[in-house]
mmCIF file of C-alpha atoms in Angstrom:
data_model
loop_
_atom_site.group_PDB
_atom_site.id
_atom_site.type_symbol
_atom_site.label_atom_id
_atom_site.label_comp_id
_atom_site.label_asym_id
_atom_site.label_seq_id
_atom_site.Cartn_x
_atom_site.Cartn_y
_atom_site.Cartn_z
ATOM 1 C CA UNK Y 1332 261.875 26.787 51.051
ATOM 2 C CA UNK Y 1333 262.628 30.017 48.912
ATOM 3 C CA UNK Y 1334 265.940 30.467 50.434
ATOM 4 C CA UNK Y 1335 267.076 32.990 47.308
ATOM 5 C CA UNK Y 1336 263.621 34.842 46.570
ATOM 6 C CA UNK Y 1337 263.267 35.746 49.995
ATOM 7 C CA UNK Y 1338 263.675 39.170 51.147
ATOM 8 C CA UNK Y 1339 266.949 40.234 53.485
ATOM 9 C CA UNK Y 1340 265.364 40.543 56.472
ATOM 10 C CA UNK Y 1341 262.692 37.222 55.826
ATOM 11 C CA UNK Y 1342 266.497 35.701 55.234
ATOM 12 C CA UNK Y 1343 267.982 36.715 58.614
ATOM 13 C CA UNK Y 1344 264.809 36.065 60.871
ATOM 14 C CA UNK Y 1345 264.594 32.277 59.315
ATOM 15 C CA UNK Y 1346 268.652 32.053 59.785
ATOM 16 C CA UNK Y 1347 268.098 33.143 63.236
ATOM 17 C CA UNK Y 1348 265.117 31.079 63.948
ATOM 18 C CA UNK Y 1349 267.249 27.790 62.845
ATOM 19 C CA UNK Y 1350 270.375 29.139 65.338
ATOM 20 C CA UNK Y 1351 267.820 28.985 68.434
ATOM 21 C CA UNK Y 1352 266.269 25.805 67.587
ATOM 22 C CA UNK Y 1353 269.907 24.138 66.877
ATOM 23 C CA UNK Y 1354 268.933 23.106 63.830
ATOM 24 C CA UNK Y 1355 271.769 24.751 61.606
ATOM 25 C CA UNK Y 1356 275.401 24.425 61.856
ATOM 26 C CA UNK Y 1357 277.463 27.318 64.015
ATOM 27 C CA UNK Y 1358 276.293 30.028 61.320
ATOM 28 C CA UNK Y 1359 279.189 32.337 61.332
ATOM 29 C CA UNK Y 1360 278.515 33.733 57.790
ATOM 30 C CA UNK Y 1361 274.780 34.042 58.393
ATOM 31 C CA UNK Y 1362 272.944 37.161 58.053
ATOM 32 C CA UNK Y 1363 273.006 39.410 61.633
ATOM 33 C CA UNK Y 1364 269.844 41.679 62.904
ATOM 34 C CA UNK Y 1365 273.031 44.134 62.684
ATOM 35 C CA UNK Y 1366 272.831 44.387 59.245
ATOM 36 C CA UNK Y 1367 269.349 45.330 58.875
ATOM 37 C CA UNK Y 1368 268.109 47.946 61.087
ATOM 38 C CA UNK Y 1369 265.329 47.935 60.446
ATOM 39 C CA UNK Y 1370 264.505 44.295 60.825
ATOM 40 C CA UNK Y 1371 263.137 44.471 64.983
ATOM 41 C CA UNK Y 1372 260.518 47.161 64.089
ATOM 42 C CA UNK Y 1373 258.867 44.660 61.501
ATOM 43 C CA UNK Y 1374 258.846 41.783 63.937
ATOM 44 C CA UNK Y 1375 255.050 40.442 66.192
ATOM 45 C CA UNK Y 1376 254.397 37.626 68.107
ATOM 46 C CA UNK Y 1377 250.449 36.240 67.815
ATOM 47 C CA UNK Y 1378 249.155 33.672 70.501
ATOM 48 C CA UNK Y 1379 246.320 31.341 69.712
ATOM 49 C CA UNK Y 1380 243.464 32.644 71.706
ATOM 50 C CA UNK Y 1381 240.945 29.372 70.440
ATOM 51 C CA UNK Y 1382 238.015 29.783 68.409
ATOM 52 C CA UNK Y 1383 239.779 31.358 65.690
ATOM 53 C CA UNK Y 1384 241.521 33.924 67.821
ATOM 54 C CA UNK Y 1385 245.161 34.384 67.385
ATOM 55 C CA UNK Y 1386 245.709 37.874 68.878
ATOM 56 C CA UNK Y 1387 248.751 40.195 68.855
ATOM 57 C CA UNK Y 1388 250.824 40.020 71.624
ATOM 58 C CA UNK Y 1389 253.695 42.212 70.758
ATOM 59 C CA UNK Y 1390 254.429 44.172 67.205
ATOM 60 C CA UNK Y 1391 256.678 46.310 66.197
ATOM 61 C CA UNK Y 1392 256.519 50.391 65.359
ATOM 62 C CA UNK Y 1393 257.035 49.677 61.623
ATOM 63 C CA UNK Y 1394 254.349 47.182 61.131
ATOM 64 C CA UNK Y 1395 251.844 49.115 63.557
ATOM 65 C CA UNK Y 1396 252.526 52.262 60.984
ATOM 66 C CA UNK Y 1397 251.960 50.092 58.410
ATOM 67 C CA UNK Y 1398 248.797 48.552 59.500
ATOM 68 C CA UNK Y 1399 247.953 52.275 61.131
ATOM 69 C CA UNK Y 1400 246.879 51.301 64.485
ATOM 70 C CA UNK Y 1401 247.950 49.484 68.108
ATOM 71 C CA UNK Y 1402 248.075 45.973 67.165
ATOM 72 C CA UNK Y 1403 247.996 44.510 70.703
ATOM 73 C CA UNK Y 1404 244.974 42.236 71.509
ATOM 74 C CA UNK Y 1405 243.704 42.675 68.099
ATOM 75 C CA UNK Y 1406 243.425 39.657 65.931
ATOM 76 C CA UNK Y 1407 245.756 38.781 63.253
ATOM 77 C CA UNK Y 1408 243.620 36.771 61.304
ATOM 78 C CA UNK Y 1409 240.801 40.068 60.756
ATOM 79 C CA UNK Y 1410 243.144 41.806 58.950
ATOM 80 C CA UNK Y 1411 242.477 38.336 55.666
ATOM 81 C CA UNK Y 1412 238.867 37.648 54.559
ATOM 82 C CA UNK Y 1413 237.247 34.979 53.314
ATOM 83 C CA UNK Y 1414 239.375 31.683 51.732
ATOM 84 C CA UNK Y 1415 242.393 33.813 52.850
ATOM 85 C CA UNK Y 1416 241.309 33.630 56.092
ATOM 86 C CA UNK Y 1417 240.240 29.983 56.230
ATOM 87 C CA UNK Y 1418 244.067 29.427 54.315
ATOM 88 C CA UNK Y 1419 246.116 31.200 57.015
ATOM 89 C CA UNK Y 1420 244.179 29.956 59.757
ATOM 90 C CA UNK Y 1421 245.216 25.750 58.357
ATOM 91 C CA UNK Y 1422 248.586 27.397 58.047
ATOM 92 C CA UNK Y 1423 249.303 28.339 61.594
ATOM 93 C CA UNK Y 1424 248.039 25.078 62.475
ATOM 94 C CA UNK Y 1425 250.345 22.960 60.211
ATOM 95 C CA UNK Y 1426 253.201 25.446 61.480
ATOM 96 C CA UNK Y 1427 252.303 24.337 64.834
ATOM 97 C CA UNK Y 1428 252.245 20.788 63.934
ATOM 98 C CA UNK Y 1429 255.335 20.757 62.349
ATOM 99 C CA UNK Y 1430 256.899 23.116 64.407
ATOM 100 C CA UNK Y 1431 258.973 24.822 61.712
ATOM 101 C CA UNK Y 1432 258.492 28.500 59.803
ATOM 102 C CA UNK Y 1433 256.224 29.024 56.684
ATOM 103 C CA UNK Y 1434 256.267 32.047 54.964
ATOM 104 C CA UNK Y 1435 253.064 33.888 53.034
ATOM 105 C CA UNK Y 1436 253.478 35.948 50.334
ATOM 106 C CA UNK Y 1437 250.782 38.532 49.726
ATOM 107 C CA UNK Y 1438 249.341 41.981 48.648
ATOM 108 C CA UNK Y 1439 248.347 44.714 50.959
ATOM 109 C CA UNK Y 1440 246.194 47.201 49.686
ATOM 110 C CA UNK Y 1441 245.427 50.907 51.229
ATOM 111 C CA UNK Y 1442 241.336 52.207 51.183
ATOM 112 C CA UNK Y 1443 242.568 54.305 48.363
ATOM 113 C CA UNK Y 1444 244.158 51.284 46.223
ATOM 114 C CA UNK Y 1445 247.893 51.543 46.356
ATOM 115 C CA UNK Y 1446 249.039 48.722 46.600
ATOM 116 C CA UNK Y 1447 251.986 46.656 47.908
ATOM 117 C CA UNK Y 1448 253.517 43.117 47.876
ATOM 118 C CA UNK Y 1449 254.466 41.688 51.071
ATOM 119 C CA UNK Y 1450 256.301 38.485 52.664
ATOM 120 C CA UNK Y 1451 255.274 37.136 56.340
ATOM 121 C CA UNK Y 1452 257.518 34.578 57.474
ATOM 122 C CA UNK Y 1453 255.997 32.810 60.533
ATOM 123 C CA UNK Y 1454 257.594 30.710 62.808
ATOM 124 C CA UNK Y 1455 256.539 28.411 65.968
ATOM 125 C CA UNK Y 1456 257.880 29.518 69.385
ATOM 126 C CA UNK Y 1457 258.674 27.467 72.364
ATOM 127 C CA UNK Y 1458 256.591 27.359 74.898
ATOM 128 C CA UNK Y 1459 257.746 28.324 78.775
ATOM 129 C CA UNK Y 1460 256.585 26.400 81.387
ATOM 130 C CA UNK Y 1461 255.287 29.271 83.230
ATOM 131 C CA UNK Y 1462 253.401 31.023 80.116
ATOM 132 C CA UNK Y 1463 249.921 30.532 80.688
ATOM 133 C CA UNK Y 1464 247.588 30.603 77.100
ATOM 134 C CA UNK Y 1465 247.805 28.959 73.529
ATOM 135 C CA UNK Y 1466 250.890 28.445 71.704
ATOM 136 C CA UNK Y 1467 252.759 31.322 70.066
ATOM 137 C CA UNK Y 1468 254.070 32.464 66.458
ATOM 138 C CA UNK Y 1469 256.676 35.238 65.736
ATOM 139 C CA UNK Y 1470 256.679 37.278 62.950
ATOM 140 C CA UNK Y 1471 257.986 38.976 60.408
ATOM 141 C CA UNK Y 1472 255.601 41.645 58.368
ATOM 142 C CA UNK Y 1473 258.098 42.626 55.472
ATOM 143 C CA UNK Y 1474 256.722 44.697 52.151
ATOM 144 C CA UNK Y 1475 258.736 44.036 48.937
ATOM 145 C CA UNK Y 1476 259.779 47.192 47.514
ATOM 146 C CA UNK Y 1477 258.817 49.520 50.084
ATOM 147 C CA UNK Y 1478 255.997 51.641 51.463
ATOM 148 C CA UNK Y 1479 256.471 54.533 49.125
ATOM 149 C CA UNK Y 1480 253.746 52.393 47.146
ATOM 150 C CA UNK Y 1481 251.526 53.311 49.336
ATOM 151 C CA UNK Y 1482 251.739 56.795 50.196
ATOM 152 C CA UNK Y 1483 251.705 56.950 53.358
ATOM 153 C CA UNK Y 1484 248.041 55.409 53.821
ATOM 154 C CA UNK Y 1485 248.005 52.317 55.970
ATOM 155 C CA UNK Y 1486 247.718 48.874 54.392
ATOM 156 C CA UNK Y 1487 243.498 47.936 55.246
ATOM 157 C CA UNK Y 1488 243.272 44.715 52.922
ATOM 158 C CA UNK Y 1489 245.188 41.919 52.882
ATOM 159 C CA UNK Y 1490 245.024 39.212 49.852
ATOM 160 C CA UNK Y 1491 247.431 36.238 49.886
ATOM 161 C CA UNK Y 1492 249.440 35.135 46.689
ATOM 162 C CA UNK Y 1493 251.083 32.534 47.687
ATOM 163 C CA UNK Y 1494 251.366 30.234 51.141
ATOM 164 C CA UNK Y 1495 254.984 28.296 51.331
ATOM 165 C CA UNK Y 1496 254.410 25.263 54.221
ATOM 166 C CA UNK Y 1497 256.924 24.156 56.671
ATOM 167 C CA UNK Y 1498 259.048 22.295 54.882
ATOM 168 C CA UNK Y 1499 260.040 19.167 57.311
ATOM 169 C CA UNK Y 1500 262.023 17.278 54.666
ATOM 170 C CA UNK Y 1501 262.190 14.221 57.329
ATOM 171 C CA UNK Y 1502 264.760 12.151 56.142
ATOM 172 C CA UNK Y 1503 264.037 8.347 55.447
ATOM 173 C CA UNK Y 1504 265.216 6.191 57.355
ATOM 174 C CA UNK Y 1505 268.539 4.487 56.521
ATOM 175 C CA UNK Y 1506 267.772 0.794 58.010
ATOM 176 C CA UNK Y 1507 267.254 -2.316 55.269
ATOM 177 C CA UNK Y 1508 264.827 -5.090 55.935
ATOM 178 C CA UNK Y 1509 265.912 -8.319 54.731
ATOM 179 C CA UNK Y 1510 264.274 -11.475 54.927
ATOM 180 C CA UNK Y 1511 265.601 -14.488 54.571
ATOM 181 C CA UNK Y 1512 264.000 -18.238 54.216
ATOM 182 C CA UNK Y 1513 267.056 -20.105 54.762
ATOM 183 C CA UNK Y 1514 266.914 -22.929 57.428
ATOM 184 C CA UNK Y 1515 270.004 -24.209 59.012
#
């Protein structure tokens, strides 16, 4: 993916996604939520809701401040318009599909016009038996250089720069067929 462009904390949530899903090697000298504070308050989960619906379950203080308002039962995908939306909505899906993160770089933008870069990395959550509802996505609502940009105004439009799939890098296969026409 972008493993050296992305931001600390987009680093560490990816590193820790990988350690749940056993797909990564024991880890010892991977990033730690320890070492970035302030990593939790920038974390959501969304839940496909159907008919274009994926609503917040859970979101952090930090990304609620950011956003300026209770994200909980509001949907994710108002907050993009237009091809943006359409984009991000095939995104989740093909997250989903391949069930591995993707992460969305994009611009946030106050009502006033500061403006600020940002980095979602999304990632595909295991589904309990007992959880009743559509599949669910955690997280991570990180701005690149800060929110000084914006000056205190919450972020009201969202424009994406760039989308980064799942990358499922399947390996291929390591079997040889050989025919032969040799008769004994």
């Amino acid at each position: 993916m972008l493993d050296r462009t992305l931001h600390p904390n987009s680093q560490t949530l990816l590193t820790a996604w990988q350690r749940m899903h056993a797909a990564s090697p024991d880890g010892s000298a991977a990033p730690a939520t320890r070492d970035h504070p302030d990593l939790v308050s920038r974390l959501f989960v969304i839940q496909d809701a159907g008919e274009s619906d994926w609503v917040f379950r859970t979101a952090g203080d930090q990304i609620q401040s950011s956003l300026g308002r209770q994200l909980t039962d509001h949907n994710f995908l108002n907050f993009w318009a237009g091809h943006d939306r359409a984009m991000l909505e095939l995104f989740l899906k093909s997250i989903l599909e391949e069930r591995l993160p993707g992460v969305v770089r994009g611009r946030g933008e106050s009502l006033t016009g500061e403006r600020v870069d940002l980095e979602l990395i999304l990632a595909p959550l295991a589904k309990p038996p007992h959880q009743d509802g559509g599949a669910r996505i955690l997280g991570l609502y990180q701005t690149l250089g800060g929110e000084v940009f914006l000056r205190g105004r919450p972020v009201w439009r969202h424009r994406v720069t760039a989308l980064f799939p799942p990358d499922s890098g399947k390996p291929e296969p390591h079997l040889k067929l050989v025919a032969s026409n040799d008769i004994d």
